[in-house]
Structures are given as C-alpha cells and as structure tokens.
CSV table of C-alpha atoms and ligand atoms in Angstrom, one decimal:
chain,number,residue,atom,x,y,z
A,70,MET,CA,0.1,0.1,0.0
A,71,LEU,CA,1.1,3.5,-0.9
A,72,HIS,CA,2.4,5.5,2.2
A,73,LEU,CA,3.3,9.2,2.0
A,74,TYR,CA,4.7,11.6,4.5
A,75,ASN,CA,2.3,14.1,5.4
A,76,THR,CA,3.6,17.5,6.5
A,77,ARG,CA,0.1,18.3,8.1
A,78,THR,CA,0.5,15.3,10.5
A,79,LYS,CA,4.3,14.9,10.3
A,80,LYS,CA,4.0,11.2,9.8
A,81,LYS,CA,4.0,8.7,7.0
A,82,GLU,CA,0.5,7.7,6.4
A,83,PRO,CA,-1.4,5.2,4.2
A,84,PHE,CA,-2.9,6.9,1.3
A,85,ILE,CA,-6.7,6.5,1.4
A,86,PRO,CA,-8.2,9.1,-1.0
A,87,ILE,CA,-11.6,10.7,-0.4
A,88,HIS,CA,-13.1,8.9,-3.5
A,89,ASP,CA,-12.1,5.4,-4.2
A,90,HIS,CA,-9.8,4.8,-7.0
A,91,HIS,CA,-9.4,8.4,-7.6
A,92,ALA,CA,-6.7,10.9,-6.6
A,93,SER,CA,-7.1,14.7,-6.8
A,94,MET,CA,-3.9,16.9,-6.4
A,95,TYR,CA,-3.1,20.5,-6.6
A,96,THR,CA,0.5,21.5,-7.1
A,97,CYS,CA,1.5,25.1,-6.9
A,98,GLY,CA,2.9,26.1,-10.3
A,99,PRO,CA,5.6,28.6,-11.5
A,100,THR,CA,5.8,32.4,-11.1
A,101,VAL,CA,6.5,33.2,-14.9
A,102,TYR,CA,8.8,36.3,-14.5
A,103,ASN,CA,11.9,34.4,-15.3
A,104,TYR,CA,13.1,31.1,-16.3
A,105,ALA,CA,12.6,28.3,-13.8
A,106,HIS,CA,15.9,27.4,-12.3
A,107,ILE,CA,16.8,23.6,-11.8
A,108,GLY,CA,15.9,23.9,-8.2
A,109,ASN,CA,12.3,24.8,-8.9
A,110,LEU,CA,12.4,22.0,-11.4
A,111,ARG,CA,13.4,19.6,-8.9
A,112,THR,CA,10.0,20.2,-7.2
A,113,TYR,CA,8.2,19.6,-10.3
A,114,VAL,CA,10.1,16.3,-10.7
A,115,PHE,CA,9.2,15.1,-7.4
A,116,GLU,CA,5.5,16.1,-8.1
A,117,ASP,CA,5.6,14.1,-11.2
A,118,ILE,CA,7.0,11.0,-9.6
A,119,LEU,CA,4.0,11.3,-7.0
A,120,ARG,CA,1.5,11.6,-9.8
A,121,ARG,CA,3.1,8.6,-11.7
A,122,VAL,CA,3.0,6.6,-8.5
A,123,LEU,CA,-0.4,7.2,-8.0
A,124,LYS,CA,-1.2,6.0,-11.4
A,125,TYR,CA,1.0,3.0,-11.1
A,126,ASN,CA,-1.1,2.1,-8.1
A,127,GLY,CA,-4.2,2.3,-10.3
A,128,TYR,CA,-5.5,5.6,-9.2
A,129,LYS,CA,-7.2,7.8,-11.8
A,130,VAL,CA,-5.4,11.1,-11.1
A,131,LYS,CA,-6.8,14.5,-11.6
A,132,HIS,CA,-3.9,17.1,-11.2
A,133,VAL,CA,-4.3,20.8,-11.4
A,134,MET,CA,-1.4,23.3,-11.7
A,135,ASN,CA,-1.5,27.0,-11.6
A,136,ILE,CA,0.5,29.5,-13.4
A,137,THR,CA,1.2,32.5,-11.3
A,138,ASP,CA,1.2,35.4,-13.6
A,139,VAL,CA,0.2,38.2,-11.1
A,140,GLY,CA,0.3,39.0,-7.5
A,141,HIS,CA,3.5,37.3,-6.3
A,142,LEU,CA,5.4,39.9,-4.6
A,143,THR,CA,9.1,39.9,-4.0
A,144,ASP,CA,8.4,39.2,-0.4
A,145,ASP,CA,6.2,36.3,0.1
A,146,ALA,CA,4.4,38.3,3.0
A,147,ASP,CA,2.9,40.9,1.0
A,148,ASP,CA,5.6,43.3,0.6
A,149,GLY,CA,7.8,44.7,-2.3
A,150,GLU,CA,7.1,44.6,-6.0
A,151,ASP,CA,5.0,42.5,-7.9
A,152,LYS,CA,7.5,40.0,-9.6
A,153,MET,CA,5.8,40.2,-12.9
A,154,GLU,CA,5.9,43.9,-13.1
A,155,LYS,CA,9.6,43.8,-12.1
A,156,GLY,CA,10.3,41.2,-14.9
A,157,ALA,CA,8.6,43.7,-17.4
A,158,GLN,CA,10.9,46.5,-16.4
A,159,ARG,CA,14.0,44.3,-16.5
A,160,GLU,CA,13.3,43.2,-20.0
A,161,GLY,CA,11.6,46.2,-21.5
A,162,LYS,CA,8.6,44.2,-22.3
A,163,THR,CA,4.9,44.2,-21.0
A,164,ALA,CA,4.1,42.1,-18.1
A,165,TRP,CA,1.7,40.1,-20.3
A,166,GLU,CA,4.5,39.4,-22.8
A,167,ILE,CA,6.7,38.2,-19.8
A,168,ALA,CA,4.0,35.9,-18.6
A,169,LYS,CA,3.5,34.5,-22.0
A,170,PHE,CA,7.1,34.0,-22.8
A,171,TYR,CA,8.1,32.3,-19.5
A,172,GLU,CA,5.0,30.2,-19.3
A,173,THR,CA,6.0,28.7,-22.7
A,174,ALA,CA,9.7,28.4,-21.5
A,175,PHE,CA,8.3,26.5,-18.4
A,176,LYS,CA,6.3,24.2,-20.5
A,177,SER,CA,9.3,23.4,-22.8
A,178,ASP,CA,11.3,22.7,-19.6
A,179,ILE,CA,9.0,20.3,-18.1
A,180,SER,CA,8.5,18.5,-21.5
A,181,LEU,CA,12.4,18.2,-21.8
A,182,LEU,CA,12.3,16.6,-18.4
A,183,ASN,CA,9.5,14.2,-19.4
A,184,ILE,CA,7.1,15.6,-16.7
A,185,LEU,CA,3.7,14.8,-17.4
A,186,GLU,CA,1.4,17.8,-18.0
A,187,PRO,CA,-1.4,18.5,-15.4
A,188,THR,CA,-4.9,17.5,-16.3
A,189,ILE,CA,-5.7,21.1,-15.9
A,190,TRP,CA,-3.6,24.3,-16.3
A,191,CYS,CA,-4.9,27.5,-14.9
A,192,ARG,CA,-3.7,31.0,-15.0
A,193,ALA,CA,-4.2,33.4,-12.1
A,194,THR,CA,-5.2,36.2,-14.6
A,195,ASP,CA,-8.0,34.0,-15.9
A,196,HIS,CA,-9.5,33.5,-12.6
A,197,ILE,CA,-9.8,37.0,-11.3
A,198,ALA,CA,-13.6,36.8,-10.9
A,199,GLU,CA,-13.3,33.6,-8.8
A,200,GLN,CA,-10.9,35.5,-6.6
A,201,ILE,CA,-12.8,38.4,-6.2
A,202,THR,CA,-15.9,36.2,-5.2
A,203,PHE,CA,-13.6,34.4,-2.7
A,204,VAL,CA,-12.7,37.6,-1.0
A,205,LYS,CA,-16.1,38.8,-1.0
A,206,LYS,CA,-17.4,35.8,0.8
A,207,LEU,CA,-14.6,35.9,3.3
A,208,THR,CA,-15.7,39.6,4.1
A,209,GLU,CA,-19.4,38.5,4.5
A,210,LYS,CA,-18.1,35.8,7.1
A,211,GLY,CA,-16.2,38.5,8.9
A,212,HIS,CA,-12.7,37.2,8.2
A,213,THR,CA,-11.4,40.4,6.6
A,214,TYR,CA,-10.6,44.1,7.2
A,215,THR,CA,-9.7,46.9,4.7
A,216,THR,CA,-6.6,49.2,5.0
A,217,THR,CA,-5.6,51.8,2.5
A,218,ASP,CA,-3.3,49.2,1.0
A,219,GLY,CA,-5.7,46.2,0.6
A,220,ILE,CA,-8.0,43.9,2.0
A,221,TYR,CA,-6.4,41.6,4.6
A,222,PHE,CA,-7.3,38.3,6.2
A,223,ASP,CA,-7.7,38.7,10.0
A,224,THR,CA,-5.9,35.8,11.4
A,225,THR,CA,-7.4,36.3,14.8
A,226,SER,CA,-10.9,35.8,13.3
A,227,ILE,CA,-10.0,31.8,13.5
A,228,PRO,CA,-9.0,30.3,16.6
A,229,ASP,CA,-6.3,28.0,15.0
A,230,TYR,CA,-4.4,29.9,12.6
A,231,GLY,CA,-1.1,28.2,11.6
A,232,ASN,CA,-2.2,25.2,13.9
A,233,ILE,CA,-4.9,24.5,11.5
A,234,SER,CA,-2.3,22.8,9.6
A,235,ASN,CA,0.2,21.9,12.1
A,236,LEU,CA,2.5,23.0,9.4
A,237,GLN,CA,5.8,23.8,11.3
A,238,ASN,CA,4.2,26.8,12.9
A,239,GLN,CA,7.3,27.5,14.9
A,240,THR,CA,8.8,29.0,11.5
A,241,LEU,CA,6.0,31.5,11.2
A,242,GLU,CA,8.2,34.6,11.8
A,243,PRO,CA,7.3,37.0,9.0
A,244,GLY,CA,7.3,39.7,11.9
A,245,THR,CA,11.1,39.7,11.6
A,246,ARG,CA,10.9,40.7,7.9
A,247,VAL,CA,7.7,42.7,7.6
A,248,ALA,CA,6.7,46.0,9.2
A,249,LEU,CA,3.2,45.7,10.5
A,250,GLY,CA,2.0,48.8,8.8
A,251,GLN,CA,-1.8,49.1,8.9
A,252,LYS,CA,-2.1,45.3,9.4
A,253,LYS,CA,-3.8,44.4,12.7
A,254,ASN,CA,-1.8,41.3,13.5
A,255,ILE,CA,1.7,40.2,12.3
A,256,HIS,CA,0.4,37.2,10.4
A,257,ASP,CA,-2.4,38.8,8.6
A,258,PHE,CA,-2.1,38.7,4.9
A,259,ALA,CA,-3.3,40.3,1.8
A,260,LEU,CA,-6.2,38.8,0.0
A,261,TRP,CA,-6.4,41.7,-2.4
A,262,LYS,CA,-4.0,44.7,-3.1
A,263,PHE,CA,-5.1,48.2,-4.1
A,264,SER,CA,-2.9,49.5,-6.9
A,265,ASN,CA,-2.2,52.7,-4.9
A,266,THR,CA,0.5,54.2,-7.0
A,267,PRO,CA,0.5,57.2,-9.3
A,268,LYS,CA,1.7,55.1,-12.0
A,269,ASN,CA,-0.9,52.5,-13.6
A,270,ARG,CA,0.1,48.9,-13.0
A,271,GLN,CA,0.1,46.9,-16.1
A,272,MET,CA,-2.0,44.0,-14.3
A,273,GLU,CA,-4.9,45.4,-12.4
A,274,TRP,CA,-8.5,45.1,-12.2
A,275,ILE,CA,-11.4,47.2,-10.9
A,276,ALA,CA,-12.9,45.6,-7.8
A,277,PHE,CA,-14.0,46.8,-4.3
A,278,GLY,CA,-14.5,50.3,-5.8
A,279,LYS,CA,-10.9,50.7,-7.0
A,280,LYS,CA,-8.1,49.4,-9.0
A,281,GLY,CA,-6.1,46.5,-7.5
A,282,PHE,CA,-4.8,43.0,-8.0
A,283,PRO,CA,-5.1,39.7,-6.2
A,284,GLY,CA,-2.7,38.5,-3.4
A,285,TRP,CA,-0.6,35.4,-4.3
A,286,HIS,CA,-2.2,33.1,-1.8
A,287,ILE,CA,-5.9,33.7,-2.9
A,288,GLU,CA,-5.3,32.6,-6.3
A,289,CYS,CA,-4.3,29.1,-5.5
A,290,SER,CA,-7.2,28.5,-3.1
A,291,ALA,CA,-9.7,30.0,-5.6
A,292,MET,CA,-8.6,27.8,-8.4
A,293,ALA,CA,-8.3,24.6,-6.2
A,294,LEU,CA,-11.8,25.4,-5.2
A,295,LYS,CA,-13.0,25.7,-8.6
A,296,TYR,CA,-11.3,22.6,-10.2
A,297,LEU,CA,-11.1,20.2,-7.3
A,298,GLY,CA,-14.0,21.1,-5.0
A,299,GLU,CA,-14.2,22.0,-1.2
A,300,GLN,CA,-12.0,19.0,-0.2
A,301,PHE,CA,-9.4,17.1,-2.1
A,302,ASP,CA,-6.7,14.7,-1.5
A,303,ILE,CA,-3.0,16.1,-2.2
A,304,HIS,CA,-1.4,19.5,-2.4
A,305,CYS,CA,2.3,20.1,-3.0
A,306,GLY,CA,4.9,22.5,-3.3
A,307,GLY,CA,8.4,23.1,-2.3
A,308,ILE,CA,9.2,23.4,1.4
A,309,ASP,CA,9.5,27.1,1.5
A,310,HIS,CA,5.7,27.2,0.8
A,311,VAL,CA,5.0,25.6,4.3
A,312,PRO,CA,5.2,28.7,6.6
A,313,VAL,CA,3.4,31.4,4.6
A,314,HIS,CA,1.8,30.4,1.4
A,315,HIS,CA,0.2,27.0,2.3
A,316,THR,CA,-0.5,28.1,5.9
A,317,ASN,CA,-2.4,31.2,4.5
A,318,GLU,CA,-4.1,29.0,1.7
A,319,ILE,CA,-5.5,26.6,4.5
A,320,ALA,CA,-6.7,29.5,6.7
A,321,GLN,CA,-8.6,31.2,3.9
A,322,THR,CA,-10.1,28.1,2.4
A,323,GLU,CA,-11.1,26.5,5.6
A,324,SER,CA,-12.5,29.7,6.8
A,325,LEU,CA,-14.7,30.0,3.3
A,326,THR,CA,-16.0,26.5,3.3
A,327,GLY,CA,-16.1,25.6,7.0
A,328,LYS,CA,-14.8,22.1,5.9
A,329,LYS,CA,-11.8,20.5,7.7
A,330,PRO,CA,-9.3,19.4,6.6
A,331,TRP,CA,-9.4,21.3,3.1
A,332,VAL,CA,-6.6,18.9,2.0
A,333,LYS,CA,-5.9,15.5,3.3
A,334,TYR,CA,-2.1,15.1,2.4
A,335,TRP,CA,0.3,17.9,2.3
A,336,LEU,CA,3.6,17.1,0.4
A,337,HIS,CA,6.7,19.2,0.3
A,338,GLY,CA,9.8,18.7,-1.7
A,339,GLU,CA,13.2,19.8,-0.1
A,340,PHE,CA,15.6,22.2,-1.8
A,341,LEU,CA,18.2,21.8,-4.4
A,342,VAL,CA,21.3,23.5,-2.7
A,343,ILE,CA,24.9,24.4,-4.0
A,344,ASP,CA,27.5,24.5,-1.4
A,345,LYS,CA,24.5,24.4,1.2
A,346,LYS,CA,22.9,27.6,-0.2
A,347,LYS,CA,19.4,27.3,-1.6
A,348,MET,CA,19.3,27.8,-5.3
A,349,ALA,CA,17.3,31.0,-5.7
A,350,LYS,CA,16.2,33.2,-8.7
A,351,SER,CA,17.5,36.2,-6.7
A,352,GLY,CA,20.9,34.5,-5.9
A,353,GLU,CA,24.0,34.2,-8.1
A,354,ASN,CA,23.7,30.3,-8.1
A,355,PHE,CA,20.8,30.4,-10.6
A,356,ILE,CA,21.1,27.6,-13.1
A,357,THR,CA,18.7,26.8,-15.9
A,358,LEU,CA,18.1,23.6,-17.8
A,359,GLN,CA,19.3,25.5,-21.0
A,360,THR,CA,22.7,25.9,-19.1
A,361,LEU,CA,22.8,22.2,-18.5
A,362,GLN,CA,22.1,21.4,-22.2
A,363,GLU,CA,24.8,24.0,-23.2
A,364,LYS,CA,27.2,22.0,-21.1
A,365,GLY,CA,26.1,18.8,-22.9
A,366,ILE,CA,23.8,17.4,-20.2
A,367,ASP,CA,20.8,15.6,-21.2
A,368,PRO,CA,17.8,16.9,-19.2
A,369,LEU,CA,16.8,13.2,-18.5
A,370,ALA,CA,20.4,12.8,-16.9
A,371,TYR,CA,19.3,15.5,-14.6
A,372,ARG,CA,16.0,13.8,-13.9
A,373,TYR,CA,18.1,10.7,-13.1
A,374,PHE,CA,20.4,12.7,-10.8
A,375,LEU,CA,17.3,14.0,-9.0
A,376,LEU,CA,15.9,10.4,-8.7
A,377,GLN,CA,19.0,9.2,-7.0
A,378,GLY,CA,18.1,11.6,-4.1
A,379,ASN,CA,15.1,11.3,-1.6
A,380,TYR,CA,12.7,14.3,-2.2
A,381,ARG,CA,12.5,15.0,1.5
A,382,LYS,CA,16.1,15.6,1.8
A,383,GLN,CA,18.2,18.5,0.5
A,384,LEU,CA,20.2,17.6,-2.6
A,385,ASN,CA,23.5,19.2,-3.3
A,386,PHE,CA,24.1,20.1,-6.9
A,387,SER,CA,27.4,19.9,-8.6
A,388,PHE,CA,28.5,19.5,-12.3
A,389,SER,CA,30.6,16.6,-11.4
A,390,ALA,CA,27.8,14.7,-9.7
A,391,LEU,CA,25.6,15.5,-12.7
A,392,LYS,CA,28.2,14.1,-15.3
A,393,ALA,CA,28.5,10.9,-13.1
A,394,ALA,CA,24.6,10.7,-13.3
A,395,GLN,CA,24.8,11.1,-17.0
A,396,GLN,CA,27.2,8.3,-17.4
A,397,GLY,CA,25.0,6.3,-14.9
A,398,LEU,CA,22.0,6.7,-17.1
A,399,GLN,CA,23.9,5.8,-20.3
A,400,ARG,CA,25.1,2.7,-18.6
A,401,LEU,CA,21.6,1.9,-17.4
A,402,LYS,CA,20.0,2.2,-20.9
A,403,LYS,CA,22.9,0.2,-22.5
A,404,THR,CA,22.5,-2.6,-19.9
A,405,ILE,CA,18.8,-2.6,-20.6
A,406,SER,CA,19.2,-2.7,-24.5
A,407,ASP,CA,21.5,-5.9,-24.0
A,408,ILE,CA,18.8,-7.6,-21.9
A,409,PRO,CA,19.1,-11.3,-23.4
A,410,PRO,CA,15.8,-12.2,-25.2
A,411,ASP,CA,15.5,-15.4,-23.2
A,412,THR,CA,15.4,-13.6,-19.8
A,413,VAL,CA,12.5,-14.5,-17.3
A,414,LYS,CA,11.0,-11.8,-15.2
A,415,ASP,CA,11.3,-12.4,-11.3
A,416,VAL,CA,8.4,-11.3,-9.4
A,417,SER,CA,10.6,-10.4,-6.5
A,418,ILE,CA,12.2,-7.6,-8.4
A,419,VAL,CA,8.7,-6.2,-9.4
A,420,LYS,CA,7.6,-6.5,-5.8
A,421,GLY,CA,10.7,-4.6,-4.6
A,422,PHE,CA,10.2,-1.9,-7.0
A,423,LEU,CA,6.6,-1.3,-5.9
A,424,GLU,CA,7.6,-1.4,-2.3
A,425,ALA,CA,10.3,1.2,-2.8
A,426,ILE,CA,8.1,3.6,-4.7
A,427,ASN,CA,5.2,3.0,-2.3
A,428,ASP,CA,7.5,3.9,0.7
A,429,ASP,CA,6.9,7.6,0.3
A,430,LEU,CA,8.4,7.7,-3.3
A,431,ASN,CA,11.7,6.1,-2.4
A,432,THR,CA,13.1,6.5,-5.8
A,433,PRO,CA,16.9,5.8,-4.9
A,434,GLU,CA,15.9,2.4,-3.6
A,435,ALA,CA,13.6,1.9,-6.7
A,436,LEU,CA,16.6,2.4,-9.0
A,437,ALA,CA,18.7,0.2,-6.7
A,438,VAL,CA,16.0,-2.6,-7.2
A,439,LEU,CA,16.2,-2.1,-10.9
A,440,TRP,CA,20.0,-2.2,-11.0
A,441,LYS,CA,20.0,-5.4,-8.8
A,442,GLY,CA,17.5,-7.0,-11.0
A,443,LEU,CA,19.5,-6.2,-14.3
A,444,LYS,CA,22.8,-7.4,-12.6
A,445,ASN,CA,21.2,-10.8,-11.9
A,446,ASN,CA,19.3,-11.2,-15.3
A,447,LEU,CA,16.0,-11.0,-13.6
A,448,VAL,CA,14.3,-8.2,-15.5
A,449,THR,CA,12.8,-8.2,-19.0
A,450,LYS,CA,12.4,-5.2,-21.2
A,451,GLU,CA,8.5,-5.5,-20.5
A,452,VAL,CA,9.3,-5.0,-16.9
A,453,VAL,CA,11.7,-2.1,-17.5
A,454,MET,CA,9.0,-0.5,-19.5
A,455,LYS,CA,6.5,-0.8,-16.5
A,456,PHE,CA,9.1,0.7,-14.1
A,457,ASP,CA,9.6,3.5,-16.5
A,458,LYS,CA,6.1,4.6,-16.3
A,459,VAL,CA,7.1,5.7,-12.9
A,460,LEU,CA,10.7,6.7,-13.4
A,461,GLY,CA,10.0,8.7,-16.7
A,462,LEU,CA,13.4,8.3,-17.9
A,463,LYS,CA,12.8,6.8,-21.4
A,464,LEU,CA,14.8,3.8,-20.6
A,465,LEU,CA,13.9,2.0,-23.8
A,466,HIS,CA,14.0,5.0,-26.0
A,467,GLN,CA,16.2,4.6,-29.1
A,468,LYS,CA,17.1,7.4,-31.4
A,469,GLU,CA,16.1,5.3,-34.4
A,470,ASN,CA,12.5,4.4,-34.2
A,471,THR,CA,10.8,2.4,-37.0
A,472,GLN,CA,14.0,2.1,-39.0
A,473,ASN,CA,15.6,-1.3,-39.5
A,474,LEU,CA,12.5,-3.3,-38.6
A,475,PRO,CA,11.2,-6.1,-40.4
A,476,LYS,CA,8.7,-5.2,-43.1
A,477,GLN,CA,5.8,-6.8,-41.3
A,478,ILE,CA,6.3,-5.1,-38.2
A,479,GLU,CA,7.0,-1.7,-39.9
A,480,ALA,CA,3.6,-2.2,-41.5
A,481,LEU,CA,1.8,-2.9,-38.0
A,482,VAL,CA,3.6,0.1,-36.6
A,483,THR,CA,2.4,2.4,-39.4
A,484,GLN,CA,-1.2,1.0,-39.1
A,485,ARG,CA,-1.2,1.6,-35.4
A,486,LYS,CA,0.0,5.1,-35.9
A,487,GLN,CA,-3.0,5.8,-38.0
A,488,ALA,CA,-5.4,4.1,-35.6
A,489,ARG,CA,-4.0,6.2,-32.7
A,490,LYS,CA,-4.5,9.3,-35.0
A,491,GLU,CA,-8.1,8.4,-35.4
A,492,LYS,CA,-8.4,7.6,-31.7
A,493,ASN,CA,-9.5,4.1,-32.4
A,494,TRP,CA,-7.9,2.6,-29.4
A,495,GLU,CA,-9.5,-0.8,-29.7
A,496,LEU,CA,-7.6,-1.3,-33.1
A,497,SER,CA,-4.5,0.2,-31.5
A,498,ASP,CA,-4.4,-2.2,-28.8
A,499,LEU,CA,-5.1,-5.1,-31.2
A,500,LEU,CA,-2.2,-4.1,-33.4
A,501,ARG,CA,0.1,-3.6,-30.2
A,502,GLN,CA,-0.7,-7.2,-29.2
A,503,GLN,CA,0.3,-8.3,-32.8
A,504,ILE,CA,3.5,-6.4,-32.6
A,505,ILE,CA,4.2,-8.1,-29.1
A,506,ASP,CA,3.3,-11.6,-30.5
A,507,GLN,CA,5.9,-11.3,-33.0
A,508,GLY,CA,8.6,-10.6,-30.3
A,509,TYR,CA,8.8,-6.8,-30.2
A,510,VAL,CA,7.8,-4.3,-27.5
A,511,VAL,CA,6.1,-1.0,-28.3
A,512,GLU,CA,6.1,2.1,-26.2
A,513,ASP,CA,4.1,5.2,-26.8
A,514,THR,CA,6.3,8.4,-26.1
A,515,PRO,CA,5.9,12.0,-26.9
A,516,ASN,CA,8.1,11.3,-30.0
A,517,GLY,CA,5.7,8.6,-31.3
A,518,GLN,CA,6.0,4.8,-30.9
A,519,GLN,CA,9.3,3.4,-29.9
A,520,ILE,CA,9.9,-0.3,-30.9
A,521,GLN,CA,12.3,-2.6,-29.4
A,522,ILE,CA,13.1,-6.4,-29.8
A,523,LYS,CA,11.8,-8.3,-26.7
B,283,AMP,P1,8.2,29.9,-7.9
B,283,AMP,O1,8.2,29.8,-9.4
B,283,AMP,O2,9.4,30.8,-7.4
B,283,AMP,O3,7.0,30.1,-7.3
B,283,AMP,O4,8.8,28.5,-7.4
B,283,AMP,C1,8.3,27.3,-7.9
B,283,AMP,C2,8.4,26.2,-7.1
B,283,AMP,O5,10.0,25.9,-6.8
B,283,AMP,C3,7.8,26.3,-5.7
B,283,AMP,O6,7.2,25.2,-5.3
B,283,AMP,C4,9.2,26.5,-4.8
B,283,AMP,O7,8.8,26.1,-3.4
B,283,AMP,C5,10.2,25.7,-5.4
B,283,AMP,N1,11.7,26.0,-5.0
B,283,AMP,C6,12.2,27.4,-5.1
B,283,AMP,N2,13.4,27.2,-4.8
B,283,AMP,C7,13.8,25.8,-4.8
B,283,AMP,C8,15.1,25.0,-4.7
B,283,AMP,N3,16.2,25.5,-4.5
B,283,AMP,N4,14.9,23.7,-4.7
B,283,AMP,C9,13.8,23.1,-4.8
B,283,AMP,N5,12.5,23.7,-5.1
B,283,AMP,C10,12.5,25.0,-5.1
B,284,ZN,ZN1,0.1,28.0,-4.5
C-alpha cells in the first residue's frame, strides 16, 4: 500500500483517497517572471513522480497546476514589488508578454524533463472573478478588514491560525521581516491589494471600488476550489511554501468552506542546494535547464540525478555529480538494451520496486532494485517499460524508431500510428498485441511509438 509523508501530521501515512480509485492533486505552479531554475524543476520532478506513482497504483489522477502570472510579490509576506511587473521593467516588455514567454519556456522545460502535463492548467489572470468572489465571501463571514493598502485576512478571526495545519508553525516569523504597517496582526495577509501608485500597473482590475490585484495566496485557493472542490486529496509544493503560502491557503479556504481538513495530504519537496545554499532566482547560483544543455547534459540525466536523492532531503548540486549521473543513465540504458531475449522476469524485483516507490516515493531504492535485477538477469524489457512509467527516464527510448524493422512489423507500426491518430484505441491495442506476439515491445512516447526487440 502506498504511504506518503504528510507535512500536516508529520507522519508517513497510508494513502486513502476521499473517493475510491481517484486521486485529486493541486501543485503550486511557477511564477512566470523568469526561467525556472533547476531547483524549481526539482520540485516539479518530485510532483511528477508522485503523480506517476499514484497512477502505477491504479488511481485515476486529476492534477491541477496553476500559473502564477500576477500578484506574487518579491516578499512572500505581501511586501515589495510584483515579480511580473519587475520582470517587465527588467526586459523592457509588458507584463503580459513576460508571462506568456516564461510560461512557454516553463512548459518546454517540463517536457524536456518528461514531466507529465497536469490535467488542468490554470492561470491566475484567467480567474480574477473567482478570486474576487472568494474575498467577498470571506468578508461576508467576517474574516477580513480593509486598509488603504488592500483587503487583509484577519488571522485572529479563526481560533487556530497556523495550527490548522500543524505546518511547522514555529517557523511562522514574518514579523522579523515585515513591518506591521496598517495590519492588525503580524500574520495577517493580503487577499487583495489596491494599486495605490500614481503610475498605472500593467495588471490591475477594478474591484471593491478601485483598481487592484489579487494576493498570491488567494489564487491557489480560488482555483483549487473551482477545479477540485471543497476538499481534495493532495496539495504539494516546495518546502518554502509551508510557513506562509500554504498556511495562508489553508486559513482562508477552511474559513470559506467551513470544512476541515481542506486537503488530506500535504507533500513538500526539499531544496536543491549548491554549497549548502538554496538555489534561488534572486541569488547568483541560478542555473537553468538550458545551461545544463549547453554543457552537454541531457535533461533526462538531470532527472536521473534527482531520482537518486530522496525528495525530502536537501540535494547538493554539482556538475561533477551530474556528469556521473549522465554516465550512470547511459550505462543503465545500455544494460537494458543488452537484456538477453530469453530472460525470464522475477516477481521479487517487481515487488521490490513497488515497495520502494510506495514507501513515500523512495526512488533511490527503486533504482537500486532495478540495477540489482538487471545485474542478476531477472528483468525483462517489458518490466523495464513498466518501471519506466514511474521513473520517466525513457529507458527503452532509442534514437532510431521504426527504421531497421522487419517489413511486417513496420507495417503494423504504421497501421497503429493511423489508428491512434483516429483515436481508434481498440484497433491500436489489437495491433500492439500483434507486434508483441511477433517478439517486439512498443512504447508510446511524446516522439511517437518506440519499438524494441523483446
Ligand atoms: P516559484 O516559481 O518561485 O513560485 O517556485 C516554484 C517552485 O519551486 C515552488 O514550489 C518553490 O517552493 C520551489 N523552489 C524554489 N526554490 C527551490 C530550490 N532551491 N529547490 C527546490 N525547489 C525550489
Ligand atoms: Zn500555491
């Protein structure tokens, strides 16, 4: 049975979804004012593994990811400039152009890392009405107050702010970084900010009688509510979201719906660090996936590097470790392509793999099980294909695809391509079986069908 570490209870717990056979998850998406750095991407790879493990366990997964294209200020606790407007100034473009450009860049990054796209993408700027309604309802219920600067959530209006979640509330210390200003209490946070500057903001909307824009936390709550309902299974993000962003999401959403808990399982990924320092967009140690590619690193080698670490532990990045991972992945693929055709699968390996991934996504152990199986000749290519549904390393992927195949196999592959184009899944499955019966395995990848001899 799948067990996950729940930040809310600080325990590894069996995963029991709200609705049988279904898993609903919300993952906080990128703030699209710059390229994602490879630390950010670590978080998305961990979430992708989670999603794939859920699927491997037979759950139908509904996965929602937002795009933060407004409202995220340079300080998480409602101070500073809007990151989007700042990005626009930096590049001499409009905030809308910046958002579009970096959203596309992000989608390209995740595709290179073989991260599955969410079931639903949602942009904050496409859900302004939902956010305004959310704030209005909170006001009706007496949870807000207005200052000249915006509409704030009154954290003393609920008995258990911070405790609601049990999320490391000892780290709730924005008071050390934020002046109280007109806020009544140090932890109160902006639901909606008024523009309040002589210069027009590029992203602003008329609401509550003047120009303004949403706070960062409200967008995730409003979109999760819209697409996943009042209660759902899993919410994820990086570890830095625990003390402010997720604590505030919980406070406002549970206040609105009156239902607890809003989310059953909270999962957080630890940081990628360089020399013990967190990789950050504001820091000098900002490395992108493009930088890796320019240095001859395959993005999937970076994925392999990440899977060698446990998502709940900090991972130290270095180019030498990454190069070793690239060699490791190449060796793994070569070993797999050399699997003798008469190999018989051993169920203990399949069991060991499942136990590893179901133990709170223990990918280092899952890789160790795979290596052990390969060394002892206990793994077939079909088993590798199954494991790769979780690992997402394209382990059977060969550069050449339908070339050098016997004519009859090539014909079946071509027919299957057509069947898939016409969404004739029954015929596609029939043709797949015929290909398998003739001694080949077929894998569907973003680059089309990949065929290998069994
Ligand atoms: P952002 O685009 O800044 O909103 O961040 C996107 C995601 O990356 C969030 O879930 C952050 O918690 C996460 N994150 C930020 N820095 C790191 C890091 N150094 N390592 C891993 N995840 C990070
Ligand atoms: Zn969020």
